[in-house]
Short mmCIF file of C-alpha atoms in Angstrom, two decimals:
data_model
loop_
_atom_site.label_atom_id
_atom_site.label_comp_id
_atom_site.label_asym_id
_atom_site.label_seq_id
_atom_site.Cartn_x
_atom_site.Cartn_y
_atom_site.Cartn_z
CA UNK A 1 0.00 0.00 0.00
CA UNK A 2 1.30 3.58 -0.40
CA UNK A 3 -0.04 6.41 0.99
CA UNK A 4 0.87 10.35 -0.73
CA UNK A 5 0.15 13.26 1.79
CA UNK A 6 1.43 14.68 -1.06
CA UNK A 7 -0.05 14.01 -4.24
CA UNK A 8 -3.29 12.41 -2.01
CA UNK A 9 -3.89 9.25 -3.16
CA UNK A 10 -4.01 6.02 -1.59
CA UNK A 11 -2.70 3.05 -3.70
CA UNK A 12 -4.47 -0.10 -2.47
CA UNK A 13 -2.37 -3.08 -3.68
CA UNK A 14 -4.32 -6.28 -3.82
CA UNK A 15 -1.92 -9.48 -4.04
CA UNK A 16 -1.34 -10.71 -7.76
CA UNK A 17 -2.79 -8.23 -9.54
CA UNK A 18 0.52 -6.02 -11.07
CA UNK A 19 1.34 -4.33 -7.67
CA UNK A 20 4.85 -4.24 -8.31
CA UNK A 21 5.12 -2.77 -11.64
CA UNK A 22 2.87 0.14 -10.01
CA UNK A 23 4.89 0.84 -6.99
CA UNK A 24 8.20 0.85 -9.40
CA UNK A 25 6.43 3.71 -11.47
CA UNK A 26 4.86 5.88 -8.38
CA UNK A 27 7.52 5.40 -6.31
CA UNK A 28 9.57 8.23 -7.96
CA UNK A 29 7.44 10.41 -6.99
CA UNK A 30 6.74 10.36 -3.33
CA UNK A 31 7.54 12.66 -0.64
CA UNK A 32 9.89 11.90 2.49
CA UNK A 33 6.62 12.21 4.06
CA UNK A 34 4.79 9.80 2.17
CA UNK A 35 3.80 5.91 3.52
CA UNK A 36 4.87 2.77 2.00
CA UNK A 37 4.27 -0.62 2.70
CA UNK A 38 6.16 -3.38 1.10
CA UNK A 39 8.15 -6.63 1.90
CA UNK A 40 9.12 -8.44 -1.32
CA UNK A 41 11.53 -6.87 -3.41
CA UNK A 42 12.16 -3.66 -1.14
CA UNK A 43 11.40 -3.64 2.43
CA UNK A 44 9.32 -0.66 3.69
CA UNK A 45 6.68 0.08 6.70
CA UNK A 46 4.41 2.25 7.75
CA UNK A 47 5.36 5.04 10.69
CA UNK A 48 2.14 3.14 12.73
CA UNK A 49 3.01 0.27 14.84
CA UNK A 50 -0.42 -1.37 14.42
CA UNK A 51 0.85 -1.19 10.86
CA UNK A 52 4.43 -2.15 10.24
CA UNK A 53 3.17 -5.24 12.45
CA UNK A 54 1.22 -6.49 9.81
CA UNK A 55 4.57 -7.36 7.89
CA UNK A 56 3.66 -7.08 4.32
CA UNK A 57 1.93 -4.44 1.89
CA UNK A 58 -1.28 -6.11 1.44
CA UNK A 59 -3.13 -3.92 3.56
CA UNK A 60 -6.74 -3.79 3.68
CA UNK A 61 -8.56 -0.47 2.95
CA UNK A 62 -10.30 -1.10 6.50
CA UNK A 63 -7.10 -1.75 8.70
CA UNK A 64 -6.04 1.56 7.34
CA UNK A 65 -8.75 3.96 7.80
CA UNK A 66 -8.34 4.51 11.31
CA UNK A 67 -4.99 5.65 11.47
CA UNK A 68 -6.16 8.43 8.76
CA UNK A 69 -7.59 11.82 9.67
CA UNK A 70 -11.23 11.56 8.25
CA UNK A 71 -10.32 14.90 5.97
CA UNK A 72 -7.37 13.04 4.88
CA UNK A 73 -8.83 9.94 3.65
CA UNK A 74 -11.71 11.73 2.28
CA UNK A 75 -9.50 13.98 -0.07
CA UNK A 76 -7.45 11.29 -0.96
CA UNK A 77 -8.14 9.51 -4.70
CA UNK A 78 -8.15 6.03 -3.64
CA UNK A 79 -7.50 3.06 -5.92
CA UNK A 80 -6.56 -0.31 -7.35
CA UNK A 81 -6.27 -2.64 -9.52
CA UNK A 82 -8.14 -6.02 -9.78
CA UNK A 83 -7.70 -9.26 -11.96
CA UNK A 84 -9.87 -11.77 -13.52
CA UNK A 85 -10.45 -14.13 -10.37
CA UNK A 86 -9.33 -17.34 -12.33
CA UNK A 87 -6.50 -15.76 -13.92
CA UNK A 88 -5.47 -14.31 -10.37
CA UNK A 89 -5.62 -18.08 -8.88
CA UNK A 90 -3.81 -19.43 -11.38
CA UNK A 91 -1.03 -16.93 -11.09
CA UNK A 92 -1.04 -17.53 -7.06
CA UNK A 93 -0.66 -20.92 -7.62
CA UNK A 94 2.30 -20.67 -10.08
CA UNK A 95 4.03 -18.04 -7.39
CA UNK A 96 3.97 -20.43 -4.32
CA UNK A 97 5.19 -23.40 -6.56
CA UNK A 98 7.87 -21.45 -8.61
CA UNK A 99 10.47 -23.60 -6.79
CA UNK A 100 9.16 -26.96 -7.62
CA UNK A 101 7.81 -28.89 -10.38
CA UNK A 102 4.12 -28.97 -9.49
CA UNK A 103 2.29 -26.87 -11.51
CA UNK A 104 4.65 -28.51 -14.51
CA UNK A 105 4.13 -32.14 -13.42
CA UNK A 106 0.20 -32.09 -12.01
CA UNK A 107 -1.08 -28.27 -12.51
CA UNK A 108 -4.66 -29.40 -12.13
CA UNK A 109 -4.22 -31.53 -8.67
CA UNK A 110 -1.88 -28.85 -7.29
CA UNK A 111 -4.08 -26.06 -7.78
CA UNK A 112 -6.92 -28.25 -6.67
CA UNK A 113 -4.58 -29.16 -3.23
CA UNK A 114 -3.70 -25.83 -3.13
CA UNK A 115 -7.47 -24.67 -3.00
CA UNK A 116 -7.73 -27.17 -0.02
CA UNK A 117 -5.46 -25.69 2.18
CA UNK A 118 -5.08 -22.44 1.20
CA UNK A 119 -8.80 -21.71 1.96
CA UNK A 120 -8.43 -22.98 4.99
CA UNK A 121 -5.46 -20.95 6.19
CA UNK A 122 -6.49 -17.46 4.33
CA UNK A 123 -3.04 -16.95 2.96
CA UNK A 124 -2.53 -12.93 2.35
CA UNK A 125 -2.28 -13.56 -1.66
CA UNK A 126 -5.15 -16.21 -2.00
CA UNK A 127 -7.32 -13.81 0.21
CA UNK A 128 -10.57 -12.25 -2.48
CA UNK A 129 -9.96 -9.45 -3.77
CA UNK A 130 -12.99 -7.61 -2.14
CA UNK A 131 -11.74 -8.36 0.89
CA UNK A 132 -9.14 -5.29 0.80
CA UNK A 133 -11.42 -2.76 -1.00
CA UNK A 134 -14.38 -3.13 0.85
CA UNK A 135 -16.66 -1.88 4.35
CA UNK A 136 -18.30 -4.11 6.61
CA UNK A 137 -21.17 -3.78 4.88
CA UNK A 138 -19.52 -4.77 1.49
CA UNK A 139 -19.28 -1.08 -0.35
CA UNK A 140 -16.39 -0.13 -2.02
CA UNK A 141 -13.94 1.90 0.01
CA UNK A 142 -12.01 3.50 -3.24
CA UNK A 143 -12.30 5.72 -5.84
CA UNK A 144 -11.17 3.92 -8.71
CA UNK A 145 -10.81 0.23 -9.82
CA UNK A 146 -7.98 -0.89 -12.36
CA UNK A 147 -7.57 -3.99 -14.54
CA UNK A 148 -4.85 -5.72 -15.24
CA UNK A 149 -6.31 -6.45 -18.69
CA UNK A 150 -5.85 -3.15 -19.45
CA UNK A 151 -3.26 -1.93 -16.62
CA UNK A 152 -1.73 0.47 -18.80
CA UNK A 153 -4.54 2.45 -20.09
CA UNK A 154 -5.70 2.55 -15.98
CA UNK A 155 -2.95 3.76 -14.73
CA UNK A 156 -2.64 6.21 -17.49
CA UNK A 157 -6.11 7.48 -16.19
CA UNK A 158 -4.89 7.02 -12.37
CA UNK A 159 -1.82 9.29 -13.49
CA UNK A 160 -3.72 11.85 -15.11
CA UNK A 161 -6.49 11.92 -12.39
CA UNK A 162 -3.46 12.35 -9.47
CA UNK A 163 -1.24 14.54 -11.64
CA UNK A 164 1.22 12.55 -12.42
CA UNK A 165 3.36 12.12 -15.91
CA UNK A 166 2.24 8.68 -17.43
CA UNK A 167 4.74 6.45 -17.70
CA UNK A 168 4.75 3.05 -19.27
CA UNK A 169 4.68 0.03 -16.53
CA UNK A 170 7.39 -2.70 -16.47
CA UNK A 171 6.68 -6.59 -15.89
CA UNK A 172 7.45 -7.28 -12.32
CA UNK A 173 7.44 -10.26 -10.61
CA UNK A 174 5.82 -12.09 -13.64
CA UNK A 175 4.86 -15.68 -12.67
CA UNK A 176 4.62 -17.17 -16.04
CA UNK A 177 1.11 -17.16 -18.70
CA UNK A 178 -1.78 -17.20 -16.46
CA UNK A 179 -4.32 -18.60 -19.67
CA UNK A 180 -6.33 -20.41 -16.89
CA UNK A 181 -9.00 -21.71 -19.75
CA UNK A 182 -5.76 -24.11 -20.93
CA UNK A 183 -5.17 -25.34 -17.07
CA UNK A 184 -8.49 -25.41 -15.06
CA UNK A 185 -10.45 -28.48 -15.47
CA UNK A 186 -14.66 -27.93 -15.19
CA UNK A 187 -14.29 -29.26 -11.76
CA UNK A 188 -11.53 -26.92 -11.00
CA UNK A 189 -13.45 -23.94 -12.47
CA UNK A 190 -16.81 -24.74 -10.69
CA UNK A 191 -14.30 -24.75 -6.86
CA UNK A 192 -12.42 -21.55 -7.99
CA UNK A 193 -16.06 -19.77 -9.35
CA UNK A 194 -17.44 -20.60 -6.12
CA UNK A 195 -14.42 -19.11 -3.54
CA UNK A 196 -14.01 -15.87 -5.62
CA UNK A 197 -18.04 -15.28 -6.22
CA UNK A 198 -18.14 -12.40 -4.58
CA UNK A 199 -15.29 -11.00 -6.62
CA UNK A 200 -16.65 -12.28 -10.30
CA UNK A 201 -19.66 -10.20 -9.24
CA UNK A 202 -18.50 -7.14 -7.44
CA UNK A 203 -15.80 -6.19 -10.21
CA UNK A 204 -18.41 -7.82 -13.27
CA UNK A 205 -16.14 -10.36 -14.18
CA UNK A 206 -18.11 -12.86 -16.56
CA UNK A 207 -18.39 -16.46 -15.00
CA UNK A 208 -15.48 -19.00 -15.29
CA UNK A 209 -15.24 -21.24 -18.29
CA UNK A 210 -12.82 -24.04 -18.54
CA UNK A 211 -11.49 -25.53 -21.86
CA UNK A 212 -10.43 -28.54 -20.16
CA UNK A 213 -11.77 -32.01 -20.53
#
């Protein structure tokens, strides 16, 4: 997550869904006084305890909110980006196993394991993607929501809204083609669909389809 006092916005950065590549090209441009929130390629916390505790960037729109003046989260344009739900999975999948041969020996039973227990254990980058954009009562807490199937022309309008230069995004931390209709059997699809529901219909994804026999 970053946070301008400067420029106010508030950069929500939902796991798997181009974060990196975003925080390469805003980063530039902060202020000394400016919060970021990172632990993968650069290591960076928040100047709240309650915060930095948390140990990663993924931060919810609701943990921060009360550590933010009401004028100051008000004025702030806040946004992010989102993925197709599928895709997204897929992509998770390929990051946790990009040390093994898993997803190249059995992608369909690993992802379908992987389902298993990562539903059970909430892992921070299997976790919906609603789930850090959105109030207790399920409304959207930003401004603005992104795609990554069309992340440059969004951030484009993010830049241009904040007043900020475009620039054009680099691949970061790229986990390999995430064409889930040529790895998800119907099963598969059906399990994913059915975790991620709230996201297919909250950012008007169309329903998973699997090409798999």
């Amino acid at each position: 997550m970053i946070v301008s006092f400067r420029h106010r916005f508030i950069f929500v950065a939902i796991p798997k869904t181009a974060t990196h590549a975003l925080r390469a090209a805003l980063r530039p441009h902060l202020d000394t006084r400016d919060w970021e929130q990172c632990g993968l390629f650069e290591q960076r916390r928040f100047p709240v305890v309650a915060l930095a505790e948390i140990g990663h960037g993924h931060i919810t729109c609701r943990e921060l909110y009360p550590f933010l003046l009401p004028d100051v989260w008000e004025s702030c344009f806040r946004f992010c980006i989102v993925r197709d739900p599928c895709e997204r999975f897929v992509s998770y999948c390929r990051f946790m196993n990009r040390d093994n041969g898993r997803m190249r020996d059995d992608p369909i039973g690993t992802m379908k394991r992987t389902l298993a227990w990562a539903a059970d254990g909430q892992h921070v980058l299997f976790r919906p993607q609603h789930e850090f954009v959105t109030d207790e009562d399920g409304g959207l807490m930003v401004n603005y929501v992104g795609r990554v199937e069309a992340l440059q022309m969004h951030f484009d309008r993010i830049c241009e809204t904040i007043g900020l230069p475009a620039a054009p995004l680099d691949r970061v931390n790229v986990s390999g083609s995430s064409a889930y209709r040529d790895c998800l059997d119907q099963e598969l699809t059906e399990m994913v669909q059915a975790h991620y529901a709230r996201d297919f219909a909250l950012f008007d994804y169309p329903p998973a389809t699997s090409q798999v026999a």
